[in-house]
Amino acid sequence: MKKPRLFLVTIRALEETNAVLATACTERDVGLVIVTPEEYVAGARYTPRRGDLMYRAATGIAADRIEKQMWSPGVATFHESPFFECTAQAIWLARQGLPMPRTVHTVPTDRRQLERIVRGLGGFPVVVKVPGGEGGQGVIRVDSLPALFSLLDYAPPSAVMMEFFDHVVAYRLVVLGRRVIATEARHPGAFDFRSNAGGGLIGRIRAPARLTRIAVAAARALRLEFGGADLLEDARGRVRLAELNFPCYFADQQRDSGIDIAGKMVDYLLAKSRRRDAR
């Protein structure tokens, strides 16, 4: 019987992620096939067989398309299928009853309408978010109508506008299956409200049960078995789910917490593959 292989769709810049997954594979006698957009050519070398594992660590159109080309029903991944993806995550999660920030998903250009929208979101400040960024890029705090008008003249049509949730702690919960396997907390930086951009690390904590329930429910709603849930908590204890990231960058959290997230990921996929073969 051939040993299983993990097909890792990645980029060279994700050096730490690639390294911890490589270590996890070596320790479990799992082969590792690195697949990058620069080197990928459809063919036997990049064709997983039944019983193999696959994880797409990289974001972007090229990596996404490679994953779809390589996937087949006999390959263990962290989702039902890479073809089932939610293109309007915030709307869908709000429909599931999860505590999302109040958001306007189609932002008008009419300035009187914008004034009414700002009032409906609780007044200034508000947040304009341009989808597609990482590490807080594209998340912009706006404090006045003149600033809002000029920003929206420049922002793409995909931009959304949401309430400013004045959080004191931001949590990243790593979901695997129906459990949270790692949690870290950060506070906003002195000069940047985006905790993932300028905040200070509080450290590894045990996630409160209500945050765990929200994170796991978000992953289930998106048909995902792995992901990083970002939750915000304000001084009154109110919580908002910012987003559920898949793929998510977990290597720094593994390093800071000492939890072998990569090992748990590989173990999960191996167990999933064995269950499938036993049917």
XYZ file of C-alpha atoms in Angstrom:
279
model
C 0.000 0.000 0.000
C 1.422 3.354 -1.002
C 1.839 5.899 1.747
C -0.444 8.953 1.621
C 0.810 12.271 0.318
C -0.163 15.805 1.263
C -0.487 18.045 -1.768
C 0.246 21.534 -0.464
C -0.868 24.326 -2.802
C 1.273 27.200 -1.636
C 3.755 29.916 -2.516
C 7.397 30.210 -1.545
C 6.690 33.312 0.561
C 4.725 31.138 3.036
C 8.025 29.722 4.241
C 7.016 29.149 7.854
C 3.697 27.508 6.930
C 5.426 25.219 4.450
C 8.065 24.296 7.014
C 5.691 23.317 9.839
C 3.539 21.255 7.477
C 6.665 19.562 6.097
C 7.715 18.649 9.648
C 4.241 17.313 10.441
C 4.323 15.126 7.323
C 7.804 13.772 8.080
C 6.812 12.836 11.632
C 3.791 10.902 10.291
C 5.460 9.266 7.291
C 3.284 11.261 4.902
C 4.766 12.331 1.595
C 4.726 16.030 0.772
C 4.169 17.428 -2.703
C 4.692 21.193 -2.900
C 2.562 22.773 -5.631
C 3.167 26.417 -6.565
C 1.513 28.488 -9.284
C 4.936 29.119 -10.854
C 5.688 25.417 -11.282
C 2.274 23.777 -11.705
C 1.536 21.963 -14.932
C -1.451 19.625 -15.058
C -0.236 16.031 -15.294
C 0.636 12.879 -13.407
C 3.071 14.579 -11.020
C 0.300 16.795 -9.683
C -2.564 14.295 -9.705
C -3.551 13.158 -6.197
C -4.843 9.606 -5.936
C -7.524 8.268 -3.645
C -6.258 8.375 -0.079
C -4.097 11.458 -0.575
C -4.569 14.729 1.311
C -4.715 18.308 0.063
C -4.545 21.777 1.620
C -4.409 25.103 -0.153
C -2.333 27.439 2.002
C -2.084 30.222 -0.586
C -4.763 32.724 -1.478
C -5.297 34.188 -4.921
C -6.922 33.159 -8.164
C -4.061 30.987 -9.414
C -3.850 28.852 -6.257
C -7.629 28.539 -6.126
C -7.800 27.272 -9.705
C -4.979 24.799 -9.148
C -6.796 23.342 -6.147
C -9.957 22.910 -8.202
C -8.083 21.201 -11.027
C -6.316 18.787 -8.682
C -9.246 17.882 -6.440
C -11.272 14.687 -6.770
C -13.823 13.089 -4.380
C -11.279 10.559 -3.063
C -8.877 13.242 -1.807
C -9.231 14.376 1.827
C -9.535 18.153 2.215
C -10.966 20.578 4.758
C -14.163 21.165 2.803
C -16.854 19.187 1.029
C -15.540 20.409 -2.300
C -13.450 23.400 -3.416
C -16.287 24.207 -5.805
C -18.639 25.005 -2.924
C -17.497 28.448 -1.843
C -19.432 31.338 -0.385
C -18.837 34.562 -2.310
C -20.849 36.696 0.137
C -19.621 35.406 3.479
C -20.793 38.294 5.676
C -24.330 38.195 4.284
C -24.583 34.416 4.627
C -23.209 34.295 8.182
C -25.590 37.054 9.270
C -28.440 35.003 7.776
C -27.345 32.130 10.019
C -27.883 34.321 13.072
C -24.211 34.921 13.833
C -23.268 38.296 15.388
C -21.807 40.156 12.398
C -21.113 43.915 12.379
C -23.938 45.993 10.886
C -22.962 46.280 7.240
C -24.182 47.951 4.055
C -23.127 45.677 1.218
C -24.100 47.900 -1.712
C -22.787 51.384 -1.042
C -24.508 54.177 -3.021
C -22.799 57.221 -4.449
C -25.607 59.648 -3.626
C -24.381 61.792 -0.767
C -27.739 62.206 0.943
C -28.174 58.452 0.999
C -24.699 58.098 2.450
C -25.574 60.488 5.267
C -28.632 58.378 6.120
C -26.567 55.202 6.024
C -23.997 56.652 8.432
C -26.771 57.534 10.878
C -28.175 54.007 10.542
C -24.777 52.535 11.402
C -24.606 54.581 14.588
C -22.756 57.612 13.270
C -19.069 58.259 12.825
C -16.634 56.675 12.847
C -17.577 54.040 10.284
C -15.420 51.472 8.526
C -15.031 51.038 4.786
C -13.691 47.639 3.780
C -12.339 46.731 0.361
C -12.431 42.919 0.057
C -9.335 40.959 -0.900
C -6.732 42.411 1.444
C -4.785 40.585 4.137
C -3.465 41.638 7.514
C -5.921 44.521 7.794
C -5.155 45.983 4.372
C -8.238 47.577 2.851
C -9.927 48.130 6.249
C -10.244 51.902 6.629
C -11.656 53.961 9.484
C -13.566 57.047 8.312
C -14.378 59.904 10.707
C -16.237 62.502 8.614
C -18.485 62.966 5.606
C -15.816 64.760 3.526
C -13.413 61.859 4.132
C -16.153 59.335 3.283
C -17.134 61.093 0.059
C -13.569 61.340 -1.197
C -12.754 57.744 -0.241
C -15.810 56.301 -1.979
C -15.005 58.265 -5.127
C -11.828 56.178 -5.262
C -12.915 52.838 -3.748
C -13.997 49.982 -6.056
C -17.669 48.935 -6.277
C -16.897 45.885 -4.121
C -16.316 48.097 -1.063
C -18.721 47.739 1.858
C -19.455 50.073 4.760
C -19.954 48.890 8.323
C -20.328 50.081 11.864
C -17.175 50.870 13.809
C -17.064 48.291 16.601
C -14.865 49.729 19.330
C -13.272 46.505 20.510
C -10.783 46.070 23.307
C -9.773 42.494 22.430
C -9.538 40.646 19.108
C -9.483 36.857 19.126
C -8.250 34.395 16.518
C -9.769 30.950 17.041
C -8.440 28.093 14.920
C -11.264 25.684 14.155
C -10.560 22.073 13.195
C -13.558 19.841 12.650
C -16.066 20.709 15.367
C -13.488 21.970 17.854
C -11.344 25.020 18.526
C -7.760 23.808 18.835
C -5.944 27.115 19.451
C -6.864 30.641 20.511
C -4.886 33.850 20.767
C -5.916 37.344 21.790
C -4.663 40.766 20.729
C -5.471 44.315 21.758
C -5.660 47.249 19.345
C -2.459 49.175 18.871
C -2.099 52.715 20.143
C -2.303 54.201 16.649
C -4.189 51.542 14.681
C -7.633 50.120 15.445
C -6.879 47.005 13.376
C -5.603 44.462 15.887
C -4.117 42.219 13.221
C -2.213 45.163 11.746
C -0.929 47.091 14.742
C -2.148 45.341 17.857
C -0.164 43.762 20.637
C -0.285 40.045 21.358
C -1.911 39.264 24.699
C -1.092 35.585 24.394
C -2.493 32.100 24.286
C -5.782 31.755 26.146
C -8.602 29.290 26.556
C -11.473 30.508 24.409
C -14.700 31.312 26.259
C -17.435 28.824 25.369
C -19.604 31.413 23.598
C -16.743 32.373 21.279
C -16.087 28.713 20.526
C -19.739 28.203 19.605
C -19.676 31.150 17.213
C -16.418 30.069 15.547
C -17.534 26.465 15.041
C -20.954 27.562 13.786
C -19.315 29.880 11.240
C -17.129 27.080 9.878
C -20.108 24.735 9.633
C -22.184 27.359 7.844
C -19.416 27.724 5.253
C -18.980 23.921 4.908
C -15.427 24.154 6.195
C -13.561 21.852 8.575
C -10.640 24.212 9.184
C -10.311 27.972 9.418
C -9.367 30.990 11.478
C -12.312 32.823 13.056
C -11.675 36.476 13.934
C -13.903 37.763 16.739
C -14.012 41.172 18.404
C -15.118 41.968 21.963
C -15.860 45.443 23.319
C -15.638 46.790 26.844
C -19.278 45.796 27.521
C -18.617 42.182 26.553
C -20.462 42.348 23.249
C -18.988 40.207 20.482
C -18.873 40.508 16.702
C -17.607 37.950 14.206
C -15.385 39.786 11.750
C -14.798 36.870 9.362
C -13.858 33.226 8.982
C -10.590 32.847 7.078
C -9.866 29.892 4.828
C -7.079 29.346 4.201
C -5.718 30.982 7.309
C -2.167 31.819 8.297
C -1.564 29.727 11.421
C 2.218 29.313 11.583
C 2.803 32.323 13.832
C 0.074 31.146 16.193
C 1.667 27.697 16.308
C 5.020 29.287 17.119
C 3.620 31.575 19.825
C 1.346 29.005 21.477
C 3.442 25.851 21.209
C 0.389 23.986 19.874
C 1.196 21.720 16.947
C -1.546 23.050 14.672
C 0.076 21.634 11.544
C 0.319 18.182 13.129
C -3.334 18.285 14.160
C -4.281 19.296 10.605
C -2.441 16.360 9.059
C -3.845 13.961 11.671
C -7.362 15.181 10.898
C -6.976 14.659 7.160
C -5.444 11.209 7.669
C -8.350 10.180 9.889
C -10.839 11.550 7.373
C -9.178 9.613 4.574
C -9.175 6.362 6.593
C -12.849 6.730 7.461
C -13.648 7.205 3.806
C -11.656 4.113 2.766
C -13.363 2.023 5.457
C -16.800 2.583 3.986
